[in-house]
Coordinates of C-alpha atoms in Angstrom, one line a residue:
Chain A
M1 CA -19.5 43.5 14.2
T2 CA -19.5 39.7 13.8
A3 CA -17.4 40.1 10.6
D4 CA -14.8 42.0 12.6
V5 CA -14.6 39.3 15.2
R6 CA -14.2 36.6 12.6
K7 CA -11.4 38.6 10.9
T8 CA -9.3 39.0 14.1
K9 CA -9.8 35.4 14.9
K10 CA -8.6 34.3 11.5
I11 CA -5.4 36.4 11.7
D12 CA -4.7 34.8 15.1
I13 CA -4.8 31.3 13.7
K14 CA -2.6 32.3 10.9
K15 CA 0.0 33.8 13.2
V16 CA 0.0 30.6 15.4
V17 CA 0.3 28.4 12.4
N18 CA 3.2 30.5 11.1
L19 CA 5.0 30.2 14.5
V20 CA 4.6 26.5 14.8
P21 CA 7.7 25.4 12.8
V22 CA 10.1 27.5 14.9
I23 CA 8.6 26.2 18.1
V24 CA 8.8 22.6 16.8
I25 CA 12.5 23.1 15.9
I26 CA 13.4 24.3 19.4
A27 CA 11.3 21.6 21.0
L28 CA 12.9 18.8 18.9
M29 CA 16.4 20.2 19.7
I30 CA 15.7 20.1 23.4
I31 CA 14.1 16.6 23.4
F32 CA 16.8 15.0 21.3
S33 CA 19.7 16.5 23.3
F34 CA 18.1 15.0 26.4
L35 CA 17.5 11.6 24.7
S36 CA 21.0 11.2 23.3
P37 CA 24.0 13.4 24.3
A38 CA 25.7 12.8 20.9
F39 CA 23.0 14.9 19.3
I40 CA 24.2 18.2 20.5
R41 CA 27.9 17.7 19.7
F42 CA 29.4 20.1 17.1
R43 CA 30.2 17.3 14.6
N44 CA 26.6 16.1 14.6
L45 CA 25.2 19.6 14.2
V46 CA 27.5 20.1 11.2
E47 CA 26.3 16.8 9.9
I48 CA 22.7 17.9 10.2
L49 CA 23.5 21.1 8.4
Q50 CA 25.3 19.3 5.6
L51 CA 22.4 16.9 5.1
S52 CA 20.0 19.9 5.3
S53 CA 21.9 21.7 2.5
I54 CA 21.0 19.0 0.0
Y55 CA 17.4 18.8 1.2
L56 CA 17.2 22.6 1.2
L57 CA 18.0 23.0 -2.5
I58 CA 15.6 20.2 -3.5
A59 CA 12.8 21.4 -1.3
A60 CA 13.3 25.0 -2.4
G61 CA 13.0 23.8 -6.0
V62 CA 9.8 21.8 -5.4
T63 CA 8.3 24.8 -3.6
F64 CA 7.8 26.6 -6.9
P65 CA 5.3 24.1 -8.4
I66 CA 3.6 23.8 -5.1
L67 CA 3.2 27.5 -4.8
M68 CA 1.2 27.3 -8.0
G69 CA -1.0 24.6 -6.6
S70 CA 0.7 22.0 -8.7
I71 CA 3.1 19.3 -7.4
D72 CA 6.3 17.7 -8.5
L73 CA 6.4 14.0 -7.6
S74 CA 9.4 13.3 -9.9
I75 CA 12.0 14.3 -7.3
T76 CA 13.6 10.9 -7.1
G77 CA 13.5 10.6 -10.9
I78 CA 15.2 13.9 -11.5
I79 CA 17.9 13.2 -8.8
V80 CA 18.9 9.9 -10.3
G81 CA 18.3 11.0 -13.9
S82 CA 20.4 14.1 -13.8
G83 CA 23.2 12.5 -11.8
V84 CA 23.4 9.3 -13.9
I85 CA 23.0 10.9 -17.3
A86 CA 25.6 13.5 -16.5
A87 CA 28.0 10.9 -15.1
T88 CA 27.6 8.7 -18.1
I89 CA 28.5 11.5 -20.5
A90 CA 31.2 13.1 -18.4
P91 CA 32.5 10.9 -15.6
V92 CA 35.7 13.1 -15.2
G93 CA 34.2 15.4 -12.6
G94 CA 35.4 18.7 -14.1
L95 CA 33.4 21.9 -14.6
F96 CA 31.6 20.3 -17.5
T97 CA 30.2 17.6 -15.3
V98 CA 28.9 20.2 -12.9
F99 CA 27.3 22.2 -15.7
L100 CA 25.8 19.0 -17.2
I101 CA 24.1 17.9 -13.9
L102 CA 22.5 21.3 -13.6
F103 CA 21.5 21.4 -17.3
I104 CA 20.0 17.9 -17.3
G105 CA 18.1 18.6 -14.1
L106 CA 16.7 21.7 -15.8
C107 CA 15.7 19.8 -18.9
L108 CA 13.9 17.1 -17.0
G109 CA 12.0 19.7 -15.1
L110 CA 11.3 21.5 -18.4
F111 CA 9.8 18.3 -19.8
N112 CA 7.4 18.1 -16.8
G113 CA 6.5 21.7 -17.3
L114 CA 5.8 21.3 -21.0
L115 CA 3.5 18.3 -20.4
V116 CA 1.6 20.2 -17.7
A117 CA 1.3 23.5 -19.4
K118 CA 1.2 22.7 -23.1
I119 CA -0.6 19.3 -23.2
K120 CA -2.6 20.3 -20.1
L121 CA -2.3 17.3 -18.0
P122 CA -2.6 17.3 -14.2
S123 CA 0.8 17.7 -12.7
F124 CA 0.5 14.8 -10.2
I125 CA -0.1 12.2 -12.9
V126 CA 2.6 13.7 -15.2
T127 CA 5.3 13.7 -12.6
L128 CA 4.2 10.3 -11.3
A129 CA 4.7 8.9 -14.8
T130 CA 7.9 10.9 -15.6
N131 CA 9.4 9.7 -12.3
F132 CA 9.0 6.2 -13.6
I133 CA 10.6 7.2 -16.9
Y134 CA 13.6 9.1 -15.4
C135 CA 14.3 6.2 -13.0
G136 CA 14.0 3.7 -15.8
I137 CA 16.5 5.7 -17.9
A138 CA 18.9 5.9 -14.9
V139 CA 18.7 2.1 -14.2
A140 CA 19.1 1.3 -17.9
L141 CA 22.2 3.5 -18.1
T142 CA 23.9 2.1 -15.0
E143 CA 22.6 -1.4 -15.1
G144 CA 22.5 -1.3 -11.3
Y145 CA 26.1 -0.2 -10.8
N146 CA 27.3 3.0 -9.3
I147 CA 29.2 5.4 -11.6
N148 CA 32.2 6.8 -9.7
I149 CA 33.2 10.4 -10.2
R150 CA 36.7 10.8 -8.9
S151 CA 38.2 14.2 -8.9
N152 CA 39.4 16.6 -6.2
F153 CA 37.6 19.5 -7.8
F154 CA 34.3 17.6 -7.8
S155 CA 34.7 16.3 -4.3
N156 CA 35.6 19.8 -2.9
I157 CA 32.3 21.2 -4.0
S158 CA 30.7 19.4 -1.1
N159 CA 33.5 18.2 1.2
G160 CA 36.1 21.0 0.9
R161 CA 36.3 23.5 3.7
M162 CA 36.8 27.1 2.7
I163 CA 36.0 28.1 6.3
P164 CA 37.7 25.6 8.7
G165 CA 35.3 23.1 10.2
I166 CA 32.4 24.0 7.9
P167 CA 31.9 22.0 4.7
N168 CA 31.5 24.0 1.5
S169 CA 28.2 22.5 0.6
I170 CA 26.6 24.4 3.6
I171 CA 27.9 27.7 2.4
L172 CA 27.3 27.2 -1.3
A173 CA 23.8 25.8 -0.7
G174 CA 23.1 28.8 1.5
V175 CA 24.1 31.2 -1.3
V176 CA 22.0 29.4 -3.9
Y177 CA 19.1 29.4 -1.6
I178 CA 19.3 33.1 -0.9
V179 CA 19.4 33.8 -4.6
F180 CA 16.2 31.8 -5.2
V181 CA 14.5 33.3 -2.2
Y182 CA 15.2 36.7 -3.8
L183 CA 14.0 35.4 -7.1
S184 CA 10.8 34.2 -5.6
E185 CA 10.0 37.3 -3.7
K186 CA 11.4 40.3 -5.5
T187 CA 11.2 39.4 -9.2
K188 CA 8.3 39.3 -11.6
T189 CA 8.7 35.6 -12.1
G190 CA 8.3 34.8 -8.4
R191 CA 5.3 37.0 -8.0
Y192 CA 3.6 35.7 -11.1
I193 CA 4.0 32.1 -9.9
M194 CA 2.5 33.2 -6.5
A195 CA -0.4 34.9 -8.4
I196 CA -1.1 31.8 -10.4
G197 CA -1.3 29.8 -7.2
G198 CA -3.6 32.3 -5.6
K199 CA -6.2 32.2 -8.4
E200 CA -5.3 31.0 -11.8
D201 CA -8.1 32.5 -13.9
V202 CA -7.6 35.9 -12.3
A203 CA -3.9 35.7 -13.1
A204 CA -4.7 34.8 -16.7
R205 CA -7.2 37.8 -17.0
M206 CA -4.5 40.1 -15.6
G207 CA -2.5 39.2 -18.7
I208 CA 0.0 36.9 -17.1
N209 CA 1.2 34.2 -19.6
V210 CA 0.1 31.4 -17.3
A211 CA 1.5 28.6 -19.4
K212 CA 5.0 30.2 -19.6
Y213 CA 5.3 30.7 -15.9
K214 CA 4.1 27.2 -15.2
I215 CA 6.9 25.9 -17.4
I216 CA 9.3 28.2 -15.6
A217 CA 8.2 26.9 -12.2
F218 CA 8.8 23.3 -13.2
A219 CA 12.1 24.1 -14.8
L220 CA 13.3 25.9 -11.7
S221 CA 12.2 22.9 -9.7
G222 CA 14.3 20.7 -12.0
L223 CA 17.3 23.1 -11.9
L224 CA 17.3 23.2 -8.1
I225 CA 16.9 19.4 -7.8
G226 CA 19.8 19.1 -10.2
C227 CA 21.7 21.5 -7.9
G228 CA 20.9 19.3 -4.9
T229 CA 22.0 16.2 -6.9
L230 CA 25.3 18.0 -7.6
F231 CA 26.1 18.4 -3.9
L232 CA 24.9 14.8 -3.2
S233 CA 27.0 13.3 -5.9
A234 CA 30.0 15.4 -5.0
R235 CA 29.7 14.4 -1.4
L236 CA 29.6 10.7 -2.2
G237 CA 31.8 10.8 -5.3
M238 CA 29.4 8.9 -7.4
A239 CA 26.1 8.8 -9.3
S240 CA 23.8 5.9 -8.8
A241 CA 20.3 4.9 -9.8
R242 CA 19.5 4.3 -6.1
L243 CA 20.6 7.6 -4.6
G244 CA 17.2 9.2 -4.8
S245 CA 15.0 7.0 -2.6
G246 CA 13.5 8.7 0.4
Y247 CA 13.9 12.2 -1.0
L248 CA 10.4 12.5 -2.2
F249 CA 8.8 12.2 1.2
N250 CA 11.3 14.2 3.1
T251 CA 11.2 17.2 0.7
L252 CA 7.4 17.2 0.4
I253 CA 7.2 17.1 4.2
A254 CA 9.8 19.9 4.4
V255 CA 7.8 22.2 2.1
V256 CA 4.5 21.6 3.7
V257 CA 5.8 21.7 7.3
G258 CA 7.5 24.9 6.4
G259 CA 4.1 26.4 5.8
T260 CA 3.5 26.3 2.0
A261 CA -0.1 25.1 1.4
L262 CA -0.7 22.5 -1.3
S263 CA -3.6 24.5 -2.6
G264 CA -1.1 27.1 -3.8
G265 CA -0.6 30.8 -3.2
V266 CA 0.3 30.5 0.5
G267 CA 3.8 30.2 1.9
G268 CA 7.1 30.7 0.1
V269 CA 10.6 29.5 -0.6
R270 CA 11.7 31.5 2.4
R271 CA 9.7 29.3 4.7
T272 CA 10.9 26.0 3.3
I273 CA 14.2 26.2 5.3
L274 CA 12.3 25.8 8.5
G275 CA 10.6 22.6 7.2
V276 CA 14.0 21.3 6.0
L277 CA 15.6 21.8 9.4
I278 CA 12.6 20.1 11.1
I279 CA 12.8 17.0 8.9
T280 CA 16.6 16.6 9.1
I281 CA 16.7 17.2 12.9
L282 CA 13.9 14.7 13.2
E283 CA 15.6 12.1 11.0
N284 CA 19.0 12.6 12.7
G285 CA 17.5 12.4 16.2
M286 CA 15.4 9.4 15.4
T287 CA 18.4 7.6 14.0
L288 CA 20.6 8.5 17.0
G289 CA 17.8 7.3 19.2
G290 CA 17.9 3.9 17.5
I291 CA 14.5 4.0 16.0
D292 CA 14.0 1.5 13.1
V293 CA 14.0 3.1 9.6
R294 CA 10.8 1.3 8.8
I295 CA 9.1 2.9 11.7
Q296 CA 10.5 6.3 10.7
Y297 CA 8.6 5.8 7.4
M298 CA 5.4 5.5 9.3
V299 CA 6.2 8.5 11.5
K300 CA 6.9 10.6 8.4
A301 CA 3.6 9.6 6.7
V302 CA 1.7 10.7 9.8
I303 CA 3.6 14.0 9.9
L304 CA 3.0 14.7 6.2
I305 CA -0.8 14.2 6.4
G306 CA -0.9 16.0 9.8
S307 CA 1.0 19.0 8.5
V308 CA -1.1 19.3 5.3
F309 CA -4.1 19.4 7.5
L310 CA -2.6 22.0 9.9
I311 CA -1.4 24.3 7.1
S312 CA -4.8 24.2 5.4
I313 CA -6.7 25.4 8.5
P314 CA -6.5 29.1 7.8
D315 CA -8.1 28.8 4.4
R316 CA -10.4 25.9 4.9
S317 CA -13.1 27.7 2.8
R318 CA -11.1 27.2 -0.4
Q319 CA -11.5 23.4 -0.2
D320 CA -15.0 22.3 0.5
L321 CA -14.9 18.8 -0.9
M322 CA -11.9 16.8 -1.6
K323 CA -11.0 14.7 -4.6
Chain B
M1 CA -17.2 22.1 -34.2
K2 CA -19.8 19.8 -32.7
E3 CA -19.1 17.3 -35.4
S4 CA -15.4 17.2 -34.5
V5 CA -16.2 16.8 -30.8
K6 CA -18.5 13.9 -31.6
R7 CA -15.8 12.3 -33.7
T8 CA -13.2 12.6 -31.0
T9 CA -15.6 11.1 -28.5
A10 CA -16.3 8.2 -30.8
L11 CA -12.6 7.8 -31.4
M12 CA -11.9 7.8 -27.6
K13 CA -14.7 5.2 -27.1
Y14 CA -13.1 2.7 -29.6
L15 CA -9.5 3.6 -29.1
P16 CA -8.7 0.9 -26.6
L17 CA -10.3 -1.7 -28.8
I18 CA -8.4 -0.5 -31.9
L19 CA -5.2 -0.4 -29.9
L20 CA -5.8 -3.8 -28.6
V21 CA -6.2 -5.2 -32.1
V22 CA -3.2 -3.4 -33.4
V23 CA -0.9 -4.5 -30.6
S24 CA -2.2 -8.1 -30.7
L25 CA -1.6 -8.2 -34.5
F26 CA 1.8 -6.7 -34.1
F27 CA 3.0 -9.2 -31.6
G28 CA 1.0 -12.1 -33.2
I29 CA 2.7 -11.6 -36.5
L30 CA 6.2 -10.9 -35.0
Y31 CA 6.1 -14.0 -32.8
P32 CA 3.9 -16.8 -34.0
R33 CA 4.1 -18.5 -30.6
F34 CA 2.5 -15.4 -29.0
F35 CA -1.0 -16.8 -29.4
S36 CA -0.2 -20.4 -28.6
I37 CA -2.6 -21.8 -25.9
K38 CA 0.2 -22.0 -23.4
N39 CA 1.1 -18.3 -23.7
V40 CA -2.5 -17.2 -23.7
L41 CA -3.1 -19.1 -20.5
N42 CA 0.1 -17.6 -19.1
L43 CA -1.1 -14.2 -20.1
I44 CA -4.4 -14.6 -18.3
R45 CA -2.7 -15.8 -15.2
Q46 CA -0.3 -12.8 -15.3
M47 CA -3.0 -10.3 -15.6
S48 CA -5.2 -11.7 -12.8
F49 CA -3.7 -9.6 -10.0
L50 CA -3.7 -6.5 -12.1
M51 CA -7.3 -7.1 -13.1
I52 CA -8.5 -7.3 -9.5
V53 CA -6.6 -4.2 -8.4
S54 CA -7.7 -2.2 -11.5
M55 CA -11.3 -3.1 -10.8
G56 CA -11.0 -1.4 -7.4
M57 CA -9.1 1.5 -8.9
T58 CA -12.0 2.1 -11.4
F59 CA -14.3 3.0 -8.5
I60 CA -11.8 5.6 -7.3
I61 CA -11.0 7.2 -10.6
L62 CA -14.7 7.3 -11.6
M63 CA -15.0 9.7 -8.6
G64 CA -12.1 11.8 -9.9
S65 CA -9.9 10.7 -7.0
I66 CA -6.8 8.5 -7.1
D67 CA -5.5 5.6 -4.9
A68 CA -1.7 5.4 -5.0
S69 CA -1.5 3.0 -2.1
V70 CA -2.9 -0.1 -3.8
G71 CA 0.5 -1.7 -4.5
A72 CA 1.8 -1.3 -1.0
N73 CA -1.6 -2.3 0.4
A74 CA -1.5 -5.5 -1.6
T75 CA 2.0 -6.3 -0.2
F76 CA 0.8 -5.4 3.3
C77 CA -2.3 -7.7 3.1
G78 CA -0.3 -10.5 1.6
V79 CA 2.1 -10.4 4.5
I80 CA -0.7 -10.4 7.0
G81 CA -2.2 -13.4 5.3
A82 CA 1.1 -15.2 5.1
L83 CA 1.9 -14.6 8.8
L84 CA -1.5 -15.8 10.0
A85 CA -1.7 -18.7 7.6
P86 CA -0.1 -21.3 9.9
Y87 CA -2.7 -20.5 12.7
L88 CA -5.8 -19.7 10.8
G89 CA -5.5 -21.4 7.4
G90 CA -8.2 -20.0 5.1
G91 CA -9.2 -17.5 7.8
A92 CA -5.9 -15.7 7.2
I93 CA -7.2 -14.8 3.7
I94 CA -10.3 -13.2 5.2
I95 CA -8.2 -11.3 7.8
G96 CA -5.8 -10.2 5.0
I97 CA -8.7 -8.8 2.9
L98 CA -10.2 -7.1 6.0
A99 CA -6.8 -5.4 6.6
G100 CA -7.1 -4.1 3.0
A101 CA -10.6 -2.8 3.7
G102 CA -9.3 -1.1 6.9
V103 CA -6.5 0.6 5.0
G104 CA -9.1 1.7 2.4
A105 CA -11.3 3.1 5.1
L106 CA -8.4 5.0 6.6
N107 CA -7.6 6.5 3.1
G108 CA -11.2 7.5 2.7
T109 CA -11.6 8.9 6.1
I110 CA -8.5 11.1 5.9
V111 CA -9.5 12.3 2.4
T112 CA -13.1 13.2 3.4
K113 CA -12.8 14.2 7.0
V114 CA -9.3 15.7 7.3
K115 CA -9.7 17.0 3.7
V116 CA -6.3 16.2 2.3
P117 CA -6.1 15.6 -1.4
S118 CA -6.4 11.8 -2.2
F119 CA -3.1 11.5 -4.1
L120 CA -1.2 12.8 -1.2
V121 CA -3.0 10.7 1.4
T122 CA -2.6 7.5 -0.5
L123 CA 1.1 8.4 -1.4
S124 CA 1.9 8.9 2.3
L125 CA 0.1 5.7 3.2
M126 CA 2.0 3.9 0.5
G127 CA 5.2 4.8 2.3
A128 CA 3.8 3.8 5.7
L129 CA 2.4 0.5 4.4
D130 CA 5.7 -0.4 2.7
G131 CA 7.4 0.3 6.0
A132 CA 4.8 -1.7 8.0
A133 CA 5.0 -4.7 5.5
L134 CA 8.8 -4.7 5.7
L135 CA 8.6 -4.6 9.5
L136 CA 6.2 -7.5 9.7
M137 CA 8.2 -9.7 7.4
H138 CA 11.6 -8.7 8.9
S139 CA 12.6 -7.6 5.4
S140 CA 12.7 -11.1 4.0
P141 CA 10.0 -13.3 2.3
V142 CA 7.5 -15.2 4.5
N143 CA 7.0 -18.7 3.2
I144 CA 3.5 -20.2 3.2
S145 CA 3.0 -24.0 3.6
N146 CA -0.7 -24.0 4.7
Q147 CA -2.6 -26.0 2.1
T148 CA -5.9 -24.1 2.5
F149 CA -4.1 -20.8 1.9
L150 CA -2.3 -22.2 -1.2
D151 CA -5.6 -23.6 -2.6
F152 CA -6.8 -20.0 -2.7
S153 CA -4.9 -19.6 -6.0
N154 CA -4.2 -23.2 -7.1
G155 CA -7.4 -25.0 -6.1
S156 CA -10.5 -25.0 -8.3
L157 CA -14.0 -24.2 -7.1
L158 CA -15.7 -24.5 -10.5
F159 CA -15.0 -27.2 -13.0
S160 CA -11.3 -27.5 -13.5
L161 CA -10.8 -23.7 -13.7
P162 CA -8.0 -22.7 -11.3
N163 CA -9.2 -20.1 -8.8
V164 CA -6.5 -17.6 -9.9
D165 CA -8.4 -17.4 -13.2
L166 CA -11.8 -17.6 -11.6
I167 CA -11.5 -14.9 -9.0
P168 CA -10.8 -12.0 -11.5
I169 CA -13.9 -13.1 -13.5
I170 CA -16.0 -13.0 -10.4
M171 CA -14.6 -9.6 -9.5
I172 CA -15.4 -8.2 -12.9
A173 CA -19.0 -9.4 -12.6
V174 CA -19.4 -8.0 -9.2
C175 CA -17.9 -4.7 -10.1
Y176 CA -19.9 -4.5 -13.2
F177 CA -23.1 -5.1 -11.3
V178 CA -22.2 -2.6 -8.5
I179 CA -21.1 0.2 -10.8
N180 CA -23.8 -0.2 -13.4
K181 CA -26.9 -1.5 -11.6
T182 CA -26.9 0.1 -8.1
A183 CA -27.6 3.5 -6.7
F184 CA -24.1 3.5 -5.2
G185 CA -22.6 3.0 -8.6
R186 CA -24.6 5.8 -10.1
S187 CA -23.6 8.2 -7.4
L188 CA -19.9 7.5 -8.2
Y189 CA -20.5 8.9 -11.7
A190 CA -22.4 11.8 -10.2
I191 CA -19.5 12.6 -7.8
G192 CA -17.0 12.4 -10.7
G193 CA -19.2 14.6 -12.8
N194 CA -19.8 17.3 -10.3
E195 CA -19.1 16.8 -6.7
Q196 CA -20.6 20.0 -5.5
A197 CA -23.9 19.4 -7.3
T198 CA -24.1 15.8 -6.1
F199 CA -23.5 17.0 -2.5
Y200 CA -26.3 19.6 -2.8
S201 CA -28.7 17.1 -4.3
G202 CA -28.6 15.2 -1.1
I203 CA -26.3 12.3 -1.8
R204 CA -24.0 11.4 1.0
V205 CA -20.8 12.2 -0.9
R206 CA -18.4 11.6 1.9
Q207 CA -19.9 8.2 2.9
I208 CA -19.8 7.0 -0.7
Q209 CA -16.2 8.2 -1.1
I210 CA -15.2 6.2 2.0
I211 CA -16.9 3.1 0.8
A212 CA -15.3 3.4 -2.6
F213 CA -11.8 3.6 -1.0
M214 CA -12.7 0.6 1.1
I215 CA -13.7 -1.3 -2.1
S216 CA -10.3 -0.4 -3.6
G217 CA -8.6 -1.6 -0.4
I218 CA -10.5 -4.9 -0.5
M219 CA -9.5 -5.5 -4.1
A220 CA -5.9 -4.8 -3.1
G221 CA -6.2 -7.2 -0.2
V222 CA -7.6 -9.9 -2.5
A223 CA -4.9 -9.4 -5.0
G224 CA -2.2 -9.4 -2.3
C225 CA -3.4 -12.6 -0.7
L226 CA -3.8 -14.2 -4.2
Q227 CA -0.3 -13.1 -5.0
A228 CA 1.1 -14.5 -1.8
S229 CA -0.8 -17.8 -2.3
M230 CA 0.5 -18.1 -5.9
F231 CA 4.1 -17.4 -5.0
E232 CA 3.8 -19.6 -1.9
A233 CA 5.4 -16.6 0.0
A234 CA 4.8 -13.0 0.7
C235 CA 7.7 -11.0 -0.6
P236 CA 8.9 -7.4 0.0
Y237 CA 7.6 -4.9 -2.5
M238 CA 5.7 -7.7 -4.4
G239 CA 2.7 -5.4 -5.2
D240 CA 4.6 -2.3 -6.1
A241 CA 4.2 -2.6 -9.9
L242 CA 0.4 -2.8 -9.4
M243 CA 0.1 0.8 -8.6
M244 CA 1.4 2.4 -11.8
N245 CA 0.0 -0.4 -14.0
S246 CA -3.5 -0.2 -12.5
I247 CA -3.7 3.5 -13.0
A248 CA -2.4 3.1 -16.5
A249 CA -4.9 0.3 -17.2
V250 CA -7.9 2.2 -16.0
V251 CA -6.9 5.4 -17.9
I252 CA -6.0 3.6 -21.1
G253 CA -9.3 1.7 -21.0
G254 CA -11.0 5.1 -21.3
T255 CA -12.0 6.1 -17.8
Q256 CA -11.2 9.7 -17.4
L257 CA -8.9 10.9 -14.6
S258 CA -11.2 13.9 -14.2
G259 CA -14.0 11.5 -13.2
G260 CA -17.5 10.8 -14.3
V261 CA -16.8 9.0 -17.5
G262 CA -15.8 5.3 -18.1
G263 CA -16.6 2.0 -16.4
P264 CA -15.4 -1.4 -15.4
L265 CA -15.7 -3.0 -18.8
R266 CA -13.4 -0.4 -20.3
T267 CA -10.9 -1.2 -17.5
V268 CA -11.0 -4.9 -18.6
F269 CA -9.8 -3.8 -22.1
G270 CA -7.2 -1.6 -20.5
V271 CA -5.8 -4.4 -18.4
V272 CA -5.7 -6.8 -21.3
L273 CA -3.9 -4.2 -23.3
I274 CA -1.3 -3.6 -20.6
A275 CA -0.8 -7.3 -20.1
I276 CA -0.3 -7.9 -23.8
I277 CA 2.2 -5.1 -24.1
G278 CA 4.0 -6.5 -21.0
S279 CA 4.0 -10.0 -22.4
G280 CA 5.1 -8.8 -25.8
M281 CA 8.0 -6.9 -24.2
N282 CA 8.9 -10.2 -22.5
F283 CA 9.0 -11.9 -25.9
M284 CA 11.2 -9.1 -27.2
G285 CA 13.6 -9.4 -24.3
V286 CA 13.1 -5.9 -23.0
E287 CA 14.8 -5.2 -19.7
P288 CA 12.8 -4.2 -16.6
A289 CA 14.3 -0.7 -16.6
T290 CA 13.1 -0.1 -20.2
R291 CA 9.7 -1.4 -19.2
H292 CA 9.4 1.4 -16.6
I293 CA 10.1 3.9 -19.3
V294 CA 7.5 2.4 -21.5
T295 CA 4.8 2.2 -18.8
G296 CA 5.4 5.8 -17.9
A297 CA 5.2 6.9 -21.5
I298 CA 2.0 4.9 -22.1
M299 CA 0.5 6.5 -19.0
I300 CA 1.2 10.0 -20.2
L301 CA -0.1 9.2 -23.7
A302 CA -3.3 7.6 -22.4
V303 CA -4.0 10.5 -20.0
S304 CA -3.3 13.1 -22.7
V305 CA -5.6 11.4 -25.2
N306 CA -8.6 10.9 -23.0
I307 CA -8.6 13.6 -20.4
D308 CA -11.6 16.0 -20.6
R309 CA -10.0 19.4 -20.7
S310 CA -13.3 21.3 -21.0
K311 CA -14.2 20.1 -17.5
M312 CA -11.1 21.6 -15.9
A313 CA -11.2 25.3 -15.7
Y314 CA -7.5 25.2 -15.3
V315 CA -5.0 22.4 -14.8
K316 CA -3.0 22.2 -11.6

């Protein structure tokens, strides 16, 4: 009897937590359109979506390691690393540059994955260190300058408009995102990654090659961060060692706010889009409202910690004591 | 099997020392001026901030947690000290250190009460503190002209030893005593060894975790004020390098990230090793960007050598 009561109560909390992101998005839209009339204009909404498209790809990528209960803190490093290395090798901006950005992103993610799965190091320390390494490589290659990539083809990836009024990056990012949502939900790879996050030893006993799928998750993260870098570099027409600052916080917040628990096994790539919309609307609204960037940092820190707390409410039992 | 485990443990125990000798010999032979009195004094001065912060970090890593906010916290405390120096003089240092303790308490409280993993809490606070520090100093250095504040690093309390060399030595002694000779120190090892068992044996795990984070915050505060006093100004991002380097120093010294193994004296070796490598790279004319790469690589190597894989059922 009591067990039944507890069960229904638990489901209720879960449903509420799941609905929170949607409610927050609507509330933020209403608040910001009252605060500044510029917010609701079509141009600004397109701007929000274009910014979201870059965040969306990066955040979707990072969702894979987080679903496993790991984490990828080398977001900034992979953004600047893949952009700068590719631009150094092929600054022309042709198809080869595009391929190279994606490939180097994949390789950098793969390196993280190998260190985590093969040498068995905790992911947070590996990615903290590789972030340093990748940023160092990027700064050493550029010596602080920007590398311009000037070609119409490259610029059109982000700024062109196949459909009048809507930049390509929104459409392309949407397509890539849908592919990876499919991959995470309907394929073996996605389900195995989810299983590893749920309970790793059980997954291993089931015969899942845990190390292999860990490496795949980090490689996917690298690939999608590379993809985000592609749209970012295409939009700005350059690669720089300073482009990546700020992305770490925003994407982690987006993933967690969307409803993916850091303990792993809960949430999904599908939910990340809600978090991305929240964080970009919030950033855009705060900037239009004239709030200092440095105060925005603090607001974000509070949101990050608060949302980690909120998301973990339904399965509190899994984490009795915290390290 | 047991034999080999024993051998690796012995190797791990002496690895920092062996590395220290090898690295010193390498730079000593390559550059005869490396061990001149002037450079050695310089070396000691350079490592003093890192030594203090790493001592605090040892408390945290012994428990198996991590504190990524130390660098930003040092900057934050340095700014508070610098801003208050004209009004309070030496009191500004105390307020700066107290601010560090407050940040540490906040870290500890969020980790234990709200139950968010420590790396995430401290990483978020790092962002917030960097923002707060920039806001306080209006994004440009705050100059300090108060003599009492400047004496914090340049004066000498004991013989003619400058305070900037004396304070780290005092901190090492205090940390050695607290970690090795008190019940608090022993419970740090217990928490790092097995948190659940420690909790059920009646030790107040959460309280000890909060205190440990406060100690780390205090150390960051001392380092920040000392840095501000040494530079005669609090600068944006001045403490940032301390975060990576202190984690690297603690780990390379032989304190395991998984917790429960290691100690403050090992950290001393780690700090000296990091400082010698840093100074050696200076001699070689290595660019700052390349240093980042080297620091990252050292960190991965150090963790991969000394992490205790048997203790982790699986690696996240």
